[in-house]
Coordinates of C-alpha atoms and ligand atoms in Angstrom, one line a residue:
M94 CA 118.5 92.1 91.4
P95 CA 116.0 90.7 93.5
S96 CA 112.5 90.5 92.2
H97 CA 109.9 87.5 92.9
G98 CA 111.3 84.6 93.1
A99 CA 114.6 85.4 93.7
P100 CA 115.6 86.1 97.5
T101 CA 117.4 89.0 98.5
A102 CA 121.0 88.2 99.5
K103 CA 121.6 89.3 103.0
N104 CA 124.2 92.3 102.2
A105 CA 122.4 93.6 99.6
S106 CA 121.2 97.7 100.2
I107 CA 117.6 97.6 102.0
L108 CA 116.0 100.7 101.9
I109 CA 112.8 100.8 104.3
V110 CA 111.0 104.0 103.6
G111 CA 108.7 105.2 106.9
G112 CA 109.8 104.3 110.5
G113 CA 106.6 103.2 112.2
V114 CA 105.0 99.9 113.0
F115 CA 105.8 97.9 109.4
G116 CA 108.6 100.1 109.0
L117 CA 110.7 99.3 112.4
S118 CA 109.4 95.7 113.1
S119 CA 110.7 94.9 109.9
A120 CA 114.2 96.6 110.4
L121 CA 114.2 94.7 113.3
Q122 CA 113.5 91.2 112.0
L123 CA 115.9 91.7 108.9
S124 CA 118.4 92.6 111.4
K125 CA 118.1 89.9 113.4
N126 CA 118.2 87.4 110.2
G127 CA 121.4 88.8 109.2
Y128 CA 120.8 91.6 106.7
T129 CA 123.8 93.9 107.1
N130 CA 122.8 96.4 105.1
I131 CA 119.4 98.6 105.7
T132 CA 118.5 102.2 106.1
V133 CA 115.3 103.4 107.6
I134 CA 114.4 106.7 106.4
D135 CA 111.5 109.0 107.2
R136 CA 110.2 112.5 106.9
E137 CA 110.5 113.0 110.7
A138 CA 112.3 111.5 113.4
V139 CA 111.4 107.5 114.2
P140 CA 109.4 106.8 115.4
S141 CA 107.5 108.5 113.3
P142 CA 104.6 111.2 113.9
Y143 CA 103.4 110.1 110.7
S144 CA 103.3 106.6 112.0
A145 CA 99.3 105.8 113.6
G146 CA 101.1 104.1 116.2
N147 CA 103.1 106.5 117.2
D148 CA 100.6 107.2 120.3
L149 CA 100.2 107.0 123.9
N150 CA 98.7 103.4 123.6
K151 CA 96.8 101.0 121.9
I152 CA 94.4 97.8 122.3
V153 CA 96.5 94.4 122.6
R154 CA 93.3 91.8 122.1
A155 CA 93.2 88.3 120.2
E156 CA 89.6 88.1 119.3
Y157 CA 89.2 88.6 115.7
E158 CA 85.8 88.0 113.5
D159 CA 88.6 85.8 111.3
P160 CA 90.2 83.1 113.2
F161 CA 93.5 83.4 110.8
Y162 CA 94.1 86.9 112.6
A163 CA 93.2 85.9 116.1
K164 CA 96.0 83.3 115.9
L165 CA 98.6 85.8 114.6
A166 CA 97.3 87.9 117.7
L167 CA 97.9 85.7 120.0
N168 CA 101.0 84.7 119.0
A169 CA 102.2 88.7 118.8
I170 CA 100.9 88.3 122.8
K171 CA 103.3 85.9 123.4
Q172 CA 106.0 88.2 122.1
W173 CA 104.4 91.4 124.0
Q174 CA 105.0 89.0 127.5
T175 CA 108.9 88.1 126.8
P176 CA 112.0 90.6 127.8
F177 CA 112.2 92.5 125.0
W178 CA 108.8 94.0 125.0
A179 CA 107.0 93.2 128.4
P180 CA 108.2 96.8 129.7
Y181 CA 105.7 98.5 127.1
Y182 CA 103.1 95.7 127.6
K183 CA 100.1 95.9 130.4
P184 CA 97.9 93.0 130.5
T185 CA 94.9 94.9 132.2
G186 CA 92.5 92.6 130.0
Y187 CA 89.9 94.2 127.6
L188 CA 86.2 94.4 128.6
V189 CA 83.9 94.5 125.0
A190 CA 80.6 95.4 124.8
I191 CA 77.9 97.0 123.0
S192 CA 75.1 99.6 124.0
P193 CA 71.5 98.8 123.8
D194 CA 71.4 101.2 120.7
A195 CA 74.2 98.9 118.7
P196 CA 73.4 97.6 115.2
Q197 CA 72.7 94.0 114.8
K198 CA 76.0 93.8 112.9
A199 CA 77.9 95.2 116.4
R200 CA 76.2 92.1 118.2
D201 CA 77.5 89.4 115.0
S202 CA 80.6 91.0 115.3
L203 CA 80.9 91.0 119.2
Q204 CA 80.1 87.7 119.2
K205 CA 82.0 86.0 116.3
S206 CA 85.1 87.7 117.7
L207 CA 84.4 85.7 120.9
A208 CA 84.2 82.7 119.3
S209 CA 87.1 82.9 117.6
I210 CA 89.2 82.7 120.8
K211 CA 86.8 81.4 123.8
N212 CA 88.3 77.9 123.2
D213 CA 91.6 78.1 122.4
P214 CA 93.8 76.5 124.8
A215 CA 95.7 80.0 125.2
F216 CA 93.1 80.7 127.3
K217 CA 93.2 79.3 130.3
H218 CA 89.8 78.3 132.5
G219 CA 88.3 81.9 133.7
S220 CA 89.8 84.4 131.1
F221 CA 86.1 85.1 130.2
T222 CA 82.9 86.6 132.1
A223 CA 80.1 87.3 130.7
I224 CA 78.8 91.0 130.9
G225 CA 75.2 91.2 131.1
S226 CA 74.6 94.8 133.7
A227 CA 76.6 97.0 134.9
K228 CA 77.5 95.0 138.4
D229 CA 79.0 92.2 136.1
A230 CA 81.2 94.8 134.2
K231 CA 81.9 96.7 137.5
G232 CA 83.3 93.4 138.8
C233 CA 86.0 93.5 136.3
A234 CA 86.3 96.9 136.6
P235 CA 85.6 98.0 140.1
M236 CA 86.8 101.8 139.0
L237 CA 84.6 102.2 136.9
N238 CA 81.0 103.8 138.4
G239 CA 79.0 104.8 135.8
N240 CA 75.9 102.8 134.9
M241 CA 76.7 101.4 131.5
E242 CA 73.2 101.1 131.5
G243 CA 72.3 98.0 128.8
W244 CA 75.7 97.1 128.0
S245 CA 76.5 93.2 127.2
G246 CA 79.2 91.6 126.4
Y247 CA 82.6 90.4 127.9
F248 CA 85.5 90.6 129.9
N249 CA 88.8 88.9 128.3
R250 CA 91.6 88.5 130.7
H251 CA 94.3 87.5 128.6
A252 CA 94.6 91.1 126.4
G253 CA 95.6 94.6 127.7
Y254 CA 97.4 97.6 126.0
A255 CA 101.1 98.2 125.0
R256 CA 102.3 101.7 125.7
A257 CA 102.4 102.2 121.9
A258 CA 105.2 105.0 121.4
K259 CA 107.9 103.6 123.8
A260 CA 107.3 100.4 122.3
L261 CA 108.4 101.9 118.6
E262 CA 111.3 104.3 120.2
H263 CA 112.7 101.0 121.7
A264 CA 112.2 99.3 118.6
A265 CA 114.3 102.2 116.6
K266 CA 116.9 102.0 119.3
T267 CA 117.7 98.3 119.6
C268 CA 117.5 98.9 115.1
N269 CA 120.4 101.7 115.8
E270 CA 122.4 99.1 117.7
M271 CA 122.0 96.6 115.7
G272 CA 123.6 98.8 112.9
V273 CA 120.5 99.6 111.3
K274 CA 121.2 103.6 109.3
F275 CA 118.6 106.1 110.1
V276 CA 117.9 109.2 107.5
T277 CA 115.0 111.7 108.4
G278 CA 114.0 114.9 107.9
D279 CA 114.0 116.4 104.6
N280 CA 117.0 114.2 104.1
G281 CA 114.5 111.1 104.6
Y282 CA 111.2 112.9 103.2
A283 CA 110.7 110.0 100.0
V284 CA 108.7 111.8 97.4
E285 CA 109.1 109.9 94.0
L286 CA 110.4 106.1 93.7
Q287 CA 112.9 105.9 91.2
F288 CA 113.0 103.1 88.3
R289 CA 115.2 102.0 85.5
D290 CA 113.7 100.1 82.2
E291 CA 115.7 97.5 80.9
L292 CA 115.8 94.8 77.8
Q293 CA 112.5 92.6 77.6
G294 CA 110.0 95.0 80.0
R295 CA 111.6 94.5 83.0
R296 CA 111.5 97.4 85.1
I297 CA 113.6 97.7 88.2
C298 CA 112.9 100.0 91.3
T299 CA 116.0 101.5 92.2
G300 CA 115.5 103.3 95.2
V301 CA 113.3 107.0 95.9
K302 CA 114.1 110.3 95.5
T303 CA 113.8 113.0 98.7
T304 CA 111.9 115.9 98.8
N305 CA 115.5 117.8 98.4
G306 CA 116.9 116.1 95.7
T307 CA 119.0 113.1 97.3
I308 CA 118.7 109.7 95.5
Y309 CA 119.3 107.0 97.5
Q310 CA 119.7 103.7 96.2
A311 CA 118.6 100.2 97.0
A312 CA 118.5 96.7 95.7
Q313 CA 115.4 96.3 97.7
T314 CA 112.9 99.2 97.9
I315 CA 110.4 98.3 101.1
L316 CA 107.6 101.0 101.6
C317 CA 105.9 101.2 105.0
L318 CA 104.5 104.3 105.1
G319 CA 101.1 103.4 106.4
A320 CA 98.0 105.3 105.5
H321 CA 100.2 107.6 103.4
I322 CA 101.2 104.7 101.1
G323 CA 98.8 106.7 98.3
T324 CA 101.0 109.6 97.7
L325 CA 104.2 107.9 96.8
L326 CA 102.2 105.1 95.1
P327 CA 99.3 106.4 93.6
E328 CA 97.9 102.9 92.4
I329 CA 97.8 101.1 95.6
S330 CA 94.9 103.3 96.5
Y331 CA 93.0 101.2 94.6
Q332 CA 93.9 98.7 97.4
V333 CA 94.8 100.9 100.6
M334 CA 92.5 103.8 101.5
A335 CA 93.0 106.3 104.2
K336 CA 90.9 106.9 106.9
A337 CA 90.7 108.7 110.2
W338 CA 89.4 107.7 113.2
S339 CA 88.9 110.7 116.5
V340 CA 91.4 110.4 119.5
A341 CA 91.3 112.6 122.7
H342 CA 92.3 112.7 126.1
I343 CA 91.6 114.0 129.6
Q344 CA 93.7 115.2 131.9
L345 CA 93.7 113.3 135.3
S346 CA 95.5 114.3 138.6
A347 CA 98.0 112.1 140.1
E348 CA 95.0 110.6 142.5
E349 CA 92.7 110.1 139.9
V350 CA 95.8 108.3 138.4
E351 CA 95.8 106.2 141.1
E352 CA 92.0 105.6 141.5
M353 CA 91.7 104.7 137.7
K354 CA 95.1 102.5 137.8
D355 CA 94.8 99.0 136.4
C356 CA 91.4 99.9 134.7
P357 CA 91.1 97.5 131.8
V358 CA 90.4 98.8 128.1
V359 CA 87.2 99.5 127.6
N360 CA 85.4 98.7 124.2
C361 CA 82.0 99.7 123.8
R362 CA 81.8 98.8 120.2
D363 CA 79.3 101.8 119.1
L364 CA 80.5 104.0 121.2
G365 CA 84.4 104.2 121.9
F366 CA 87.1 102.8 123.7
F367 CA 89.7 104.1 126.6
F368 CA 92.0 103.0 128.2
E369 CA 94.0 103.3 131.9
P370 CA 95.8 106.8 132.5
D371 CA 99.4 107.1 131.8
E372 CA 101.5 107.0 134.7
D373 CA 104.2 109.5 133.6
T374 CA 101.4 112.2 132.1
G375 CA 98.1 112.0 133.8
L376 CA 96.2 111.5 130.5
L377 CA 93.6 109.1 129.7
K378 CA 93.7 108.1 126.2
L379 CA 90.1 107.8 124.5
S380 CA 88.8 107.2 120.5
A381 CA 85.4 107.2 119.2
N382 CA 84.5 103.9 117.2
G383 CA 83.0 104.2 113.8
A384 CA 83.3 104.2 110.0
G385 CA 86.2 106.4 109.8
Y386 CA 86.6 109.7 107.7
T387 CA 88.4 110.0 104.2
N388 CA 89.8 113.2 102.3
Y389 CA 89.7 112.2 98.9
V390 CA 91.5 114.3 96.7
T391 CA 93.0 114.6 93.1
S392 CA 96.1 113.2 92.4
P393 CA 98.4 114.1 89.5
G394 CA 99.0 111.4 86.7
F395 CA 95.8 109.3 88.7
Q396 CA 92.3 109.5 87.1
E397 CA 90.3 108.7 89.9
Q398 CA 90.5 110.6 93.4
I399 CA 92.1 109.0 95.7
S400 CA 91.7 109.1 99.8
I401 CA 95.4 110.1 101.6
P402 CA 95.8 111.7 104.9
T403 CA 95.4 115.5 105.5
P404 CA 97.9 117.6 107.7
S405 CA 95.1 120.8 108.0
V406 CA 92.6 119.4 110.1
K407 CA 93.2 120.4 113.4
G408 CA 90.9 118.6 116.2
I409 CA 88.0 115.9 115.7
P410 CA 84.9 115.8 114.8
K411 CA 81.8 117.4 117.0
E412 CA 80.1 113.9 116.7
D413 CA 83.1 112.1 117.9
E414 CA 83.3 114.4 120.7
E415 CA 80.0 112.9 121.8
L416 CA 80.2 109.6 121.1
I417 CA 83.5 110.4 123.6
K418 CA 81.2 112.3 126.1
R419 CA 78.6 109.3 126.2
L420 CA 81.6 107.1 126.8
I421 CA 82.7 109.0 129.8
S422 CA 79.5 109.7 131.0
N423 CA 78.3 106.1 130.5
T424 CA 81.2 104.9 132.3
M425 CA 83.0 107.0 134.8
P426 CA 80.5 110.0 135.0
K427 CA 82.5 111.9 137.7
F428 CA 85.0 113.3 134.2
S429 CA 82.5 114.1 132.8
G430 CA 82.7 118.0 132.5
R431 CA 86.2 117.2 131.7
Q432 CA 87.9 119.2 128.6
L433 CA 88.8 117.2 126.1
V434 CA 92.3 117.4 125.1
N435 CA 95.2 116.7 122.7
K436 CA 92.1 115.8 120.5
F437 CA 93.0 114.6 116.9
I438 CA 92.6 112.2 114.0
C439 CA 94.4 109.4 113.6
W440 CA 95.0 107.9 110.1
C441 CA 95.5 104.2 108.9
G442 CA 95.4 102.5 105.9
D443 CA 92.1 100.6 105.4
T444 CA 91.9 97.9 102.7
A445 CA 88.6 95.8 101.7
E446 CA 89.1 92.7 103.6
S447 CA 91.1 93.8 106.6
D448 CA 93.7 92.3 105.6
F449 CA 97.4 93.7 105.4
I450 CA 99.6 93.6 102.0
I451 CA 103.4 92.4 102.3
D452 CA 103.6 91.6 98.6
F453 CA 106.4 92.8 95.9
L454 CA 104.8 95.0 93.2
P455 CA 103.9 92.8 90.3
G456 CA 105.7 93.5 87.1
V457 CA 108.3 95.4 89.0
E458 CA 111.8 94.0 90.6
G459 CA 113.3 95.6 93.5
L460 CA 109.9 97.2 95.2
M461 CA 108.2 95.5 98.0
V462 CA 105.0 97.0 100.0
A463 CA 104.6 96.1 103.9
G464 CA 101.6 97.9 105.4
G465 CA 97.5 98.0 104.9
D466 CA 97.2 97.9 108.7
S467 CA 93.7 98.4 108.3
G468 CA 93.8 99.6 112.1
H469 CA 94.1 96.8 113.8
A470 CA 98.1 96.0 113.1
F471 CA 99.7 98.0 116.0
K472 CA 99.3 94.6 118.6
M473 CA 101.2 92.7 115.5
L474 CA 104.4 94.8 116.0
P475 CA 106.4 92.4 117.7
V476 CA 105.8 89.6 114.5
V477 CA 105.3 91.9 111.4
G478 CA 109.1 91.7 110.7
E479 CA 108.4 88.3 110.4
W480 CA 106.3 88.3 107.9
V481 CA 108.2 91.0 106.3
A482 CA 111.5 88.9 106.8
N483 CA 109.7 85.7 105.0
V484 CA 108.6 87.5 101.7
I485 CA 112.3 88.8 101.6
M486 CA 113.8 85.7 102.6
E487 CA 111.6 83.4 100.5
G488 CA 111.2 85.8 97.5
E489 CA 107.5 85.8 97.2
Q490 CA 104.2 86.0 99.2
S491 CA 102.8 82.9 99.7
I492 CA 100.1 84.0 102.0
T493 CA 97.6 84.3 99.3
R494 CA 95.5 86.9 101.5
W495 CA 98.2 89.2 102.0
K496 CA 99.5 89.4 98.4
W497 CA 99.1 92.7 95.8
K498 CA 95.4 93.0 94.5
D499 CA 94.5 93.8 90.9
G500 CA 91.4 95.8 90.5
K501 CA 89.4 97.7 92.6
A502 CA 88.2 97.3 95.8
S503 CA 85.6 99.0 98.1
S504 CA 86.9 99.2 102.0
D505 CA 83.2 101.4 102.8
D506 CA 81.5 98.6 104.7
I507 CA 83.7 96.5 106.9
S508 CA 82.1 94.3 108.8
W509 CA 84.0 95.1 112.6
R510 CA 83.0 99.0 112.4
V511 CA 79.7 100.5 112.7
G512 CA 78.7 103.7 110.9
T513 CA 79.1 105.1 107.5
V514 CA 82.6 106.4 106.4
R515 CA 82.1 110.1 105.7
D516 CA 84.8 113.0 104.4
I517 CA 86.5 114.1 106.6
K518 CA 86.2 117.8 105.4
E519 CA 82.6 117.6 105.3
A520 CA 82.3 115.9 109.2
M521 CA 84.9 119.2 110.1
S522 CA 82.4 121.4 108.4
L523 CA 79.8 120.5 110.6
N524 CA 81.9 121.7 113.6
T525 CA 81.9 124.8 112.3
R526 CA 78.4 125.3 111.4
S527 CA 77.6 124.4 114.5
Q528 CA 79.8 127.6 116.5
I529 CA 78.0 129.5 114.0
Ligands
LIG630 O1 92.9 96.3 116.6 C1 92.7 96.7 117.8 O2 91.7 96.2 118.7 C2 92.6 98.2 117.6 S1 91.1 99.1 117.0 C3 91.0 100.5 117.1 C4 90.7 101.4 115.9 O3 90.3 102.6 116.7 C5 89.0 101.3 115.4 O4 88.0 100.8 116.4 C6 88.7 101.5 114.3 O5 88.0 101.1 113.7 C7 89.9 101.7 113.5 O6 90.4 100.6 113.0 C8 91.3 102.1 114.2 O7 91.6 101.4 115.3

């Protein structure tokens, strides 16, 4: 039975709960490393609609406030350029800016992030262009005709976006071909962890029970449930707080898609960001930047309220619609009158320092968590599995910042985000009030 300090045998049964970024990347890598008995379960078809990664596209960029993550992201970008991932990566470049209204925090974060990569040899001469005016911005993104008044920042050519859902589908299909078993639907909807207590206080996780009563037994269970992990493991809610951000789209015609083709990812840190339109559907995705929305609930058997995702929110908060509309009118005013469609909130699992958690649970054998995406994990899809496989193979997590942390840590004020965390129920109630 694997535990801390005991590497998992190659033929041991491994149960991965959750078929999103962490789950699929882990299954893929473990398979490549010779593990032969892997099962992925999910409450929905994989890639799971409950995964934040199951989205039209996600930003792929290496600049981070923290050089530790900048290095990892650079490695991930290298992987995105290999034949396996390249069809799902579009190196459009990344235009990062702040508007004149941006708080000092956003300015500092932008500078720190740029500093983390500016002198890295991975960036060829000419990778960066400073942006101090709309003219500069248009020089890097000629398809934008907005005035972007007072925007300042930079353009990074060594970045772009991933076709997120398609990349996950590719990972899932490859896992399948490599012999990973998938169980989805109610049969794969884990609702309870299973434990066995042994002599001398040893506690062993033996697998999970699903909503229809099926029990899956495994030598090693890995929870990859993203923002939803607190529903199965409430005690992780001290470390992983579910927070949501708003996503919306505008529908473009075939001609408009052509006009916007090759548009870089544009991220105005105090407004929001958007992507080149999708060639297949003509949808241009936009997202509002902010501190995120929580959903606090009382969890049975857990004393304090915890933030977990709610399926009951339809649409996005009005305040985010306004941010997105401002972003459009600043950058592409010709689409200002366009209706926002496919609006939803996307749930992430936030930690205090935006660090992932990839570790065994203290005091329990056979149970590991891989998550704490903190809203910046998708770009790491090609490399996440290596980190998880290392822990499985070595029998322990040697990277301190990714260890399980005891005690409570607040993730209310994240240095790289603007705004204040609010509860989604409160934010959505303003939508209704404004309609009265
Ligand atoms: O890693 C990235 O560049 C993605 S950040 C995108 C985002 O919407 C954040 O802006 C937000 O703060 C949250 O972390 C969800 O992801």
